[in-house]
Coordinates of N, CA, C and O in Angstrom, one line a residue:
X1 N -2.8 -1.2 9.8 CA -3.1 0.2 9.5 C -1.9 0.8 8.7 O -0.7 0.5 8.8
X2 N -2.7 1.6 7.9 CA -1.1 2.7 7.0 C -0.1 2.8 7.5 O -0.7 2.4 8.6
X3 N 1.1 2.9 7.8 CA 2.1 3.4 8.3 C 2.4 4.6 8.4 O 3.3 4.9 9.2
X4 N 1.7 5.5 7.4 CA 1.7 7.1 7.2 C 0.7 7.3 8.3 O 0.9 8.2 9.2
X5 N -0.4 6.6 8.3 CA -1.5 7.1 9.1 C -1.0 7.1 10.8 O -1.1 8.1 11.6
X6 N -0.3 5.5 11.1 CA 0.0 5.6 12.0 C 0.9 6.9 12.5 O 0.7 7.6 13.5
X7 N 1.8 7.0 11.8 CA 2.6 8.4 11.9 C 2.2 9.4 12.2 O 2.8 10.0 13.0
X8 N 0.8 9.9 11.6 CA 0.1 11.1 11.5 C -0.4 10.9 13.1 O -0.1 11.6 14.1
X9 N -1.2 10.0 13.3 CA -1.7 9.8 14.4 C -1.2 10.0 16.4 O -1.6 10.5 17.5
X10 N 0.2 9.0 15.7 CA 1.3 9.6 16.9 C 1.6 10.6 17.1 O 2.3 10.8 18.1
X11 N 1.2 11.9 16.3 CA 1.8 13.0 16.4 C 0.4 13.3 17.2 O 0.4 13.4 18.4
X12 N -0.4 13.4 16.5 CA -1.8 14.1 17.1 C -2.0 13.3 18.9 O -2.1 13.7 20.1
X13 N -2.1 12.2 18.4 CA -2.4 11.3 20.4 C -1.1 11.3 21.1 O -0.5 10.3 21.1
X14 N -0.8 12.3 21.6 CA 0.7 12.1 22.7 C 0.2 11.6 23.7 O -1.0 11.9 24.1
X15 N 1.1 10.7 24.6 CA 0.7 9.8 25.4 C 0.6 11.4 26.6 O 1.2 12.5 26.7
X16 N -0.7 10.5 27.3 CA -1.2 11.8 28.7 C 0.1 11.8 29.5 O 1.0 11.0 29.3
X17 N 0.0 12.6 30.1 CA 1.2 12.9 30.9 C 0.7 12.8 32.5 O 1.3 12.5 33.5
X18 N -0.8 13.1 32.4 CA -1.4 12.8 33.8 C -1.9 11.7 34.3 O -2.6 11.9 35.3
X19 N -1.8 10.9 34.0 CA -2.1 9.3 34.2 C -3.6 9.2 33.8 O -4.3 8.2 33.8
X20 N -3.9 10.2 33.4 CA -5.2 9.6 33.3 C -5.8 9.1 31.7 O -5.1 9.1 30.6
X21 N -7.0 8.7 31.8 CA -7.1 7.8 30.3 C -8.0 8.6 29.5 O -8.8 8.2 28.7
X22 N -7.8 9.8 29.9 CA -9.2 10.8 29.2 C -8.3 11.5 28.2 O -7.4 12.1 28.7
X23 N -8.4 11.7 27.0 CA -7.8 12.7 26.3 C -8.3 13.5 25.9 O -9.5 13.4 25.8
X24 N -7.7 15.1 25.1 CA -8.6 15.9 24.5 C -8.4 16.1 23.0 O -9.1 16.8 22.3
X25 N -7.5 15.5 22.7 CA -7.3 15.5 21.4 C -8.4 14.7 20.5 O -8.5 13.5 20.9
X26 N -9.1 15.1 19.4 CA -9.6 15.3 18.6 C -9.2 14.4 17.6 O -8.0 14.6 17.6
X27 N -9.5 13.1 16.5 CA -9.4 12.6 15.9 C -10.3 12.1 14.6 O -9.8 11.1 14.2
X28 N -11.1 12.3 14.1 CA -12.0 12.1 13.4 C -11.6 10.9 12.6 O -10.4 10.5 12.3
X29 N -13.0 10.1 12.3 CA -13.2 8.8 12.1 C -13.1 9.3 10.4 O -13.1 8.3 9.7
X30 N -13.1 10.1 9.9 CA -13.2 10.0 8.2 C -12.5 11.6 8.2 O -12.9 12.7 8.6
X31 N -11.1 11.3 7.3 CA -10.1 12.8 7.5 C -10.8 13.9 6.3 O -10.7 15.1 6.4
X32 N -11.4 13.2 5.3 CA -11.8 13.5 4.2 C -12.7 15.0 4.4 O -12.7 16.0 3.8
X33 N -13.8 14.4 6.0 CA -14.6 15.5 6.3 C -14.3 16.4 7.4 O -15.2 16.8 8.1
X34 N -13.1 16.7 7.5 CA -12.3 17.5 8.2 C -13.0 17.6 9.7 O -13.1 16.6 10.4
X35 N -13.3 18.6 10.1 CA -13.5 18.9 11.1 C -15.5 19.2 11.1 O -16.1 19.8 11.9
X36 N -15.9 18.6 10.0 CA -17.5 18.8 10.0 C -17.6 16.8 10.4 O -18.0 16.1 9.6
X37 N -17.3 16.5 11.6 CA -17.2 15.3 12.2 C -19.0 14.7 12.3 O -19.2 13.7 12.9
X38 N -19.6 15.0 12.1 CA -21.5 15.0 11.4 C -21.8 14.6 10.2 O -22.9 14.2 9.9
X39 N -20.3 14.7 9.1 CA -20.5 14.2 7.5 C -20.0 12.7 7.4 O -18.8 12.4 7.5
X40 N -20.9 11.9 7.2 CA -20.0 10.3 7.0 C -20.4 10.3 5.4 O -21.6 10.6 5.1
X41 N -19.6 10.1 4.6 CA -19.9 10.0 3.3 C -18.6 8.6 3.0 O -17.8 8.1 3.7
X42 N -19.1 8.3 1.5 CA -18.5 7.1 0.8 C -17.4 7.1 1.4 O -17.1 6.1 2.0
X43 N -16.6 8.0 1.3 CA -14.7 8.2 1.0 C -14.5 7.8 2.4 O -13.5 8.4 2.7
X44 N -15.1 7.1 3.5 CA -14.9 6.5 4.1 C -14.5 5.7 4.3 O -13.6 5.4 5.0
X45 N -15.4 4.8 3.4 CA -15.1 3.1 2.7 C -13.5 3.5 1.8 O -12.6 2.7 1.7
X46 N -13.4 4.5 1.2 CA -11.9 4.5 0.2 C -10.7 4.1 1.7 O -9.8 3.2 1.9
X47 N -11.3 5.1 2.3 CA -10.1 5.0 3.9 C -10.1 3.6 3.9 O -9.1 3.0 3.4
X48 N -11.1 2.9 4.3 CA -11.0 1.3 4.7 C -10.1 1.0 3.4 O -8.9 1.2 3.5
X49 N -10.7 0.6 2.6 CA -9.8 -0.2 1.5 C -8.7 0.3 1.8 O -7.9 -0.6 1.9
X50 N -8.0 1.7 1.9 CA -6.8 1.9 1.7 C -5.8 1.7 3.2 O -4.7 2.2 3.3
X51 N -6.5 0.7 4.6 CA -5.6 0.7 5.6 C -5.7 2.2 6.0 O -4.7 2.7 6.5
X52 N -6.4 2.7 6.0 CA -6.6 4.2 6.5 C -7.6 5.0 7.6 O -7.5 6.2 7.8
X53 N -8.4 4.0 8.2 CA -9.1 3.9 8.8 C -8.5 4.0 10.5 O -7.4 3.6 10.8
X54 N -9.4 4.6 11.5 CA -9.0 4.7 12.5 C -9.5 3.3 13.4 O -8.7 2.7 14.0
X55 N -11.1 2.8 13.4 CA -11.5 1.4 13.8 C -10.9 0.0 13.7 O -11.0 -0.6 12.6
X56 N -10.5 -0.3 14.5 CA -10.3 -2.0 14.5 C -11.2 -2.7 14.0 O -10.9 -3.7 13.4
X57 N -12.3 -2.4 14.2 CA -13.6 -3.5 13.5 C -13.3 -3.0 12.3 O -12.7 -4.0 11.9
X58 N -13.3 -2.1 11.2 CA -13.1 -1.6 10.0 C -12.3 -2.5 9.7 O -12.6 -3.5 9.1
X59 N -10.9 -2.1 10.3 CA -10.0 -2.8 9.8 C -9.8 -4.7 9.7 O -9.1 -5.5 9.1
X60 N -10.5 -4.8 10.4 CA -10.7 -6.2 9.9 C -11.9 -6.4 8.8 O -11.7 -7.3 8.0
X61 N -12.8 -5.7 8.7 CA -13.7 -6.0 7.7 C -12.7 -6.7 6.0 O -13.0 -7.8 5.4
X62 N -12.1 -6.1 5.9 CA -11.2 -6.4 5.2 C -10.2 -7.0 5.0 O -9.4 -6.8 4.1
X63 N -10.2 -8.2 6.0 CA -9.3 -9.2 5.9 C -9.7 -10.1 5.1 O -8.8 -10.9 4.7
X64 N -11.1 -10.4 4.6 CA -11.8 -11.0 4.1 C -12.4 -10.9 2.8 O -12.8 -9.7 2.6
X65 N -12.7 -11.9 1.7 CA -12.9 -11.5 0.7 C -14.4 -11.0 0.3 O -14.7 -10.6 -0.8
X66 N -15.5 -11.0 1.4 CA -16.5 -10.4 1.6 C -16.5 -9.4 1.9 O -17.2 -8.6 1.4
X67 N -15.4 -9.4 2.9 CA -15.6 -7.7 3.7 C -15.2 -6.9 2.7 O -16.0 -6.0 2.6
X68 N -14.0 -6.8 1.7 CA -13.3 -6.4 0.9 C -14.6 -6.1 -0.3 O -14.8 -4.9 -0.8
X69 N -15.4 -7.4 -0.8 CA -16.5 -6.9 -1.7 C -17.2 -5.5 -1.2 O -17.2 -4.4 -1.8
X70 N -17.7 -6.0 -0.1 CA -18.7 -4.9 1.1 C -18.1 -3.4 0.7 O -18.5 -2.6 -0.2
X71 N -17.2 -3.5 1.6 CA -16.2 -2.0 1.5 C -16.4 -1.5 0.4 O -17.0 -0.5 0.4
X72 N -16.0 -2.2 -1.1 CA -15.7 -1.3 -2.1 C -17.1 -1.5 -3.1 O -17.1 -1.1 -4.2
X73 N -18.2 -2.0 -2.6 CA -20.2 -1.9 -2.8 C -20.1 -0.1 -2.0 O -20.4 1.0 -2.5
X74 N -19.7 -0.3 -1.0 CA -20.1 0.8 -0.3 C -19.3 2.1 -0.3 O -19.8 3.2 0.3
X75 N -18.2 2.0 -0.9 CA -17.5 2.7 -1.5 C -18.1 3.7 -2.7 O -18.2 4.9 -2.9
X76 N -18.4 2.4 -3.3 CA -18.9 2.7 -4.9 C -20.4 3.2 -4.4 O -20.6 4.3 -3.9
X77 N -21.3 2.6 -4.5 CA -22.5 3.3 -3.8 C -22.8 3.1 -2.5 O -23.0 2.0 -1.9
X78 N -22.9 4.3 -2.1 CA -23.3 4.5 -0.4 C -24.6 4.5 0.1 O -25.0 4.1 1.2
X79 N -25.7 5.0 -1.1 CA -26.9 4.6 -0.5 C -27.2 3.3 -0.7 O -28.4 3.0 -1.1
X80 N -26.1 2.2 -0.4 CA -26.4 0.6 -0.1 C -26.4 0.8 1.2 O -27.3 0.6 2.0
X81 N -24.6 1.5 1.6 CA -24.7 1.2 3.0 C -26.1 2.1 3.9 O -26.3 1.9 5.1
X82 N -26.6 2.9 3.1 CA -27.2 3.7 4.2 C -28.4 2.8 4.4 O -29.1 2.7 5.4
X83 N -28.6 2.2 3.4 CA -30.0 0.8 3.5 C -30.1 0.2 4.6 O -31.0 0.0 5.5
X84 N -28.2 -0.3 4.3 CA -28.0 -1.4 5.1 C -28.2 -1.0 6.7 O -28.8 -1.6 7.6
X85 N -27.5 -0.1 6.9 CA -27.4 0.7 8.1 C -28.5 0.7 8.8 O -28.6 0.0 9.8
X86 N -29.5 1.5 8.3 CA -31.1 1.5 8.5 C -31.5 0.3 9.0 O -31.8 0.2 10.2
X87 N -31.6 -0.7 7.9 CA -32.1 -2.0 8.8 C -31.7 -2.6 9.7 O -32.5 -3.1 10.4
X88 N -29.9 -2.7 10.1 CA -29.3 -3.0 11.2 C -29.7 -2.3 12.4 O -29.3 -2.8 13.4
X89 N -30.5 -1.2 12.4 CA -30.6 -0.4 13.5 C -31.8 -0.7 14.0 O -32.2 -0.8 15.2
X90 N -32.7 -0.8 12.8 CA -34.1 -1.3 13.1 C -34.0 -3.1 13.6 O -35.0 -3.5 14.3
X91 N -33.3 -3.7 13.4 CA -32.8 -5.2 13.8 C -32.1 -5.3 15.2 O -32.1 -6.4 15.8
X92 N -31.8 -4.3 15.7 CA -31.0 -3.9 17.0 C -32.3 -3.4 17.8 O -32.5 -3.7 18.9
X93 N -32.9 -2.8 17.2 CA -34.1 -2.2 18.4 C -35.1 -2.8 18.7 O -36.0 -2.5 19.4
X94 N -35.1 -4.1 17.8 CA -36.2 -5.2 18.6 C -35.4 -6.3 19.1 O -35.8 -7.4 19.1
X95 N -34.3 -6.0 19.4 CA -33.7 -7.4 20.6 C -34.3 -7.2 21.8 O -34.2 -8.2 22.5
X96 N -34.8 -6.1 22.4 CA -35.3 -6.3 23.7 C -33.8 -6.5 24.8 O -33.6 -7.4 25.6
X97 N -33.2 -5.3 24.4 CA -32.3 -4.9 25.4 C -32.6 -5.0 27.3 O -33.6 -4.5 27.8
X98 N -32.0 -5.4 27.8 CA -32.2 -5.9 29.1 C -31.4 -4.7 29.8 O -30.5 -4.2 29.3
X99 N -31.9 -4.3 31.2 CA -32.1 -3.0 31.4 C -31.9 -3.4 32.9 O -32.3 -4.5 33.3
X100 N -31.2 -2.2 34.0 CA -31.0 -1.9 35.0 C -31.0 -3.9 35.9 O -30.2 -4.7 35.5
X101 N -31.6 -4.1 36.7 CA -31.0 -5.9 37.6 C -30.6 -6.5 36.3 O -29.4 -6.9 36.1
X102 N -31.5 -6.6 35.4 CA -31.9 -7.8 34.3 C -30.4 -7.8 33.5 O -29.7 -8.8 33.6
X103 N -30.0 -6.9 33.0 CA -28.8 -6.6 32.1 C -27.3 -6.7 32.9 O -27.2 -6.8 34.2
X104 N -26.5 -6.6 32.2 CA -25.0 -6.1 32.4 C -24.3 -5.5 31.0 O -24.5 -5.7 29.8
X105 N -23.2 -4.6 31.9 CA -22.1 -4.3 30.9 C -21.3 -5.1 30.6 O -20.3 -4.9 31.4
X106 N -20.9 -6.2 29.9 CA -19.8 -6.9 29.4 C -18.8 -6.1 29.8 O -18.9 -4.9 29.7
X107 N -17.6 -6.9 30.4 CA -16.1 -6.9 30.1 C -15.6 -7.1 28.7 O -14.9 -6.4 28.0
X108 N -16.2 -8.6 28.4 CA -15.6 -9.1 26.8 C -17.3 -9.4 26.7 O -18.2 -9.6 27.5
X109 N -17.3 -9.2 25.0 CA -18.3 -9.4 24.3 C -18.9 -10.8 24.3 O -20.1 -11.2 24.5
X110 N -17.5 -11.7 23.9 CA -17.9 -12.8 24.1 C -18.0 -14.0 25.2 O -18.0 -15.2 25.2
X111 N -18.2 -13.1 26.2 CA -19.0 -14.0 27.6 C -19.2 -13.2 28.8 O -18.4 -12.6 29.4
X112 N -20.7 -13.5 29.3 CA -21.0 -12.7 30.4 C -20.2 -12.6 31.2 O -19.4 -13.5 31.5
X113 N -20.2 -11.6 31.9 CA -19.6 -11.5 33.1 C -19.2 -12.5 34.9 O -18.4 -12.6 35.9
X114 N -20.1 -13.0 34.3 CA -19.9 -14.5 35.2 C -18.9 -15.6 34.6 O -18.3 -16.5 35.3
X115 N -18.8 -15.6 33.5 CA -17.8 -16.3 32.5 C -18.3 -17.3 31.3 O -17.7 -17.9 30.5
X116 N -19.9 -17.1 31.7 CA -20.8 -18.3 30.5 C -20.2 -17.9 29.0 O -20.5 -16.8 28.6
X117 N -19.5 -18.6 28.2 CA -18.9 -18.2 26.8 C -20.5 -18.3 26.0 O -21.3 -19.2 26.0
X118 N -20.4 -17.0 25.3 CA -21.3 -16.9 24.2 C -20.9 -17.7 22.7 O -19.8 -18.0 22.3
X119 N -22.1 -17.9 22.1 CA -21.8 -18.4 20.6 C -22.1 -17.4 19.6 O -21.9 -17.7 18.4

C-alpha cells in the first residue's frame, strides 16, 4: 500500500479505545467519489495501479502481470469491468449456495470448518 495512503489512513482509523472491534469511522473504498460512497467509477482501477487502494484482494490483483493487464483494461474502459462483474454475479447465483444445517460460515476460505483443505 502507498505510504501516503497509509498515513492518511492512520489518521482517519485511531485504534478504539473501548476494546471493542466496531468502529465508526468512515473510510471509502474509492477517495475519488468522496463521500457519494454509491459511485464506483474507473478511477478506482487508477487507485489500484497506483498502491492506493484500501482492499487486500485489490492489492494483490496486481502482483501479477495479468492482474496488472486487468486493472489498467479496467481502468481504461470500465464498461469491460461492468460486463465482467455482471457475469460473475450471474456465475455466483447458480452455485446453489447451501443454507441454514446444510451450509457453514468458513473460518478460512480455504477449508471447512472441520479442516477438509479445499482445492
Amino acid at each position: 500500500m502507498n505510504p501516503s495512503l497509509v498515513a492518511e489512513l492512520r489518521k482517519t482509523c485511531t485504534p478504539n479505545t473501548t476494546g471493542s472491534r466496531i468502529s465508526n469511522e468512515t473510510v471509502y473504498l474509492n477517495s475519488t467519489s468522496g463521500n457519494n460512497n454509491h459511485s464506483f467509477q474507473s478511477s478506482y482501477f487508477d487507485h489500484v495501479l497506483k498502491n492506493r487502494d484500501i482492499l487486500r484482494i485489490d492489492q494483490q490483483m496486481i502482483t501479477t502481470m495479468d492482474g496488472i493487464r486487468i486493472a489498467h483494461e479496467f481502468a481504461n474502459e470500465f464498461e469491460d469491468f461492468k460486463r465482467y462483474f455482471v457475469l460473475g454475479m450471474a456465475r455466483l447465483g447458480s452455485l446453489g449456495v447451501l443454507t441454514r444445517k446444510e451450509g457453514e460460515i468458513r473460518n478460512s476460505c480455504r477449508r471447512t470448518n472441520s479442516g477438509k483443505v479445499l482445492k
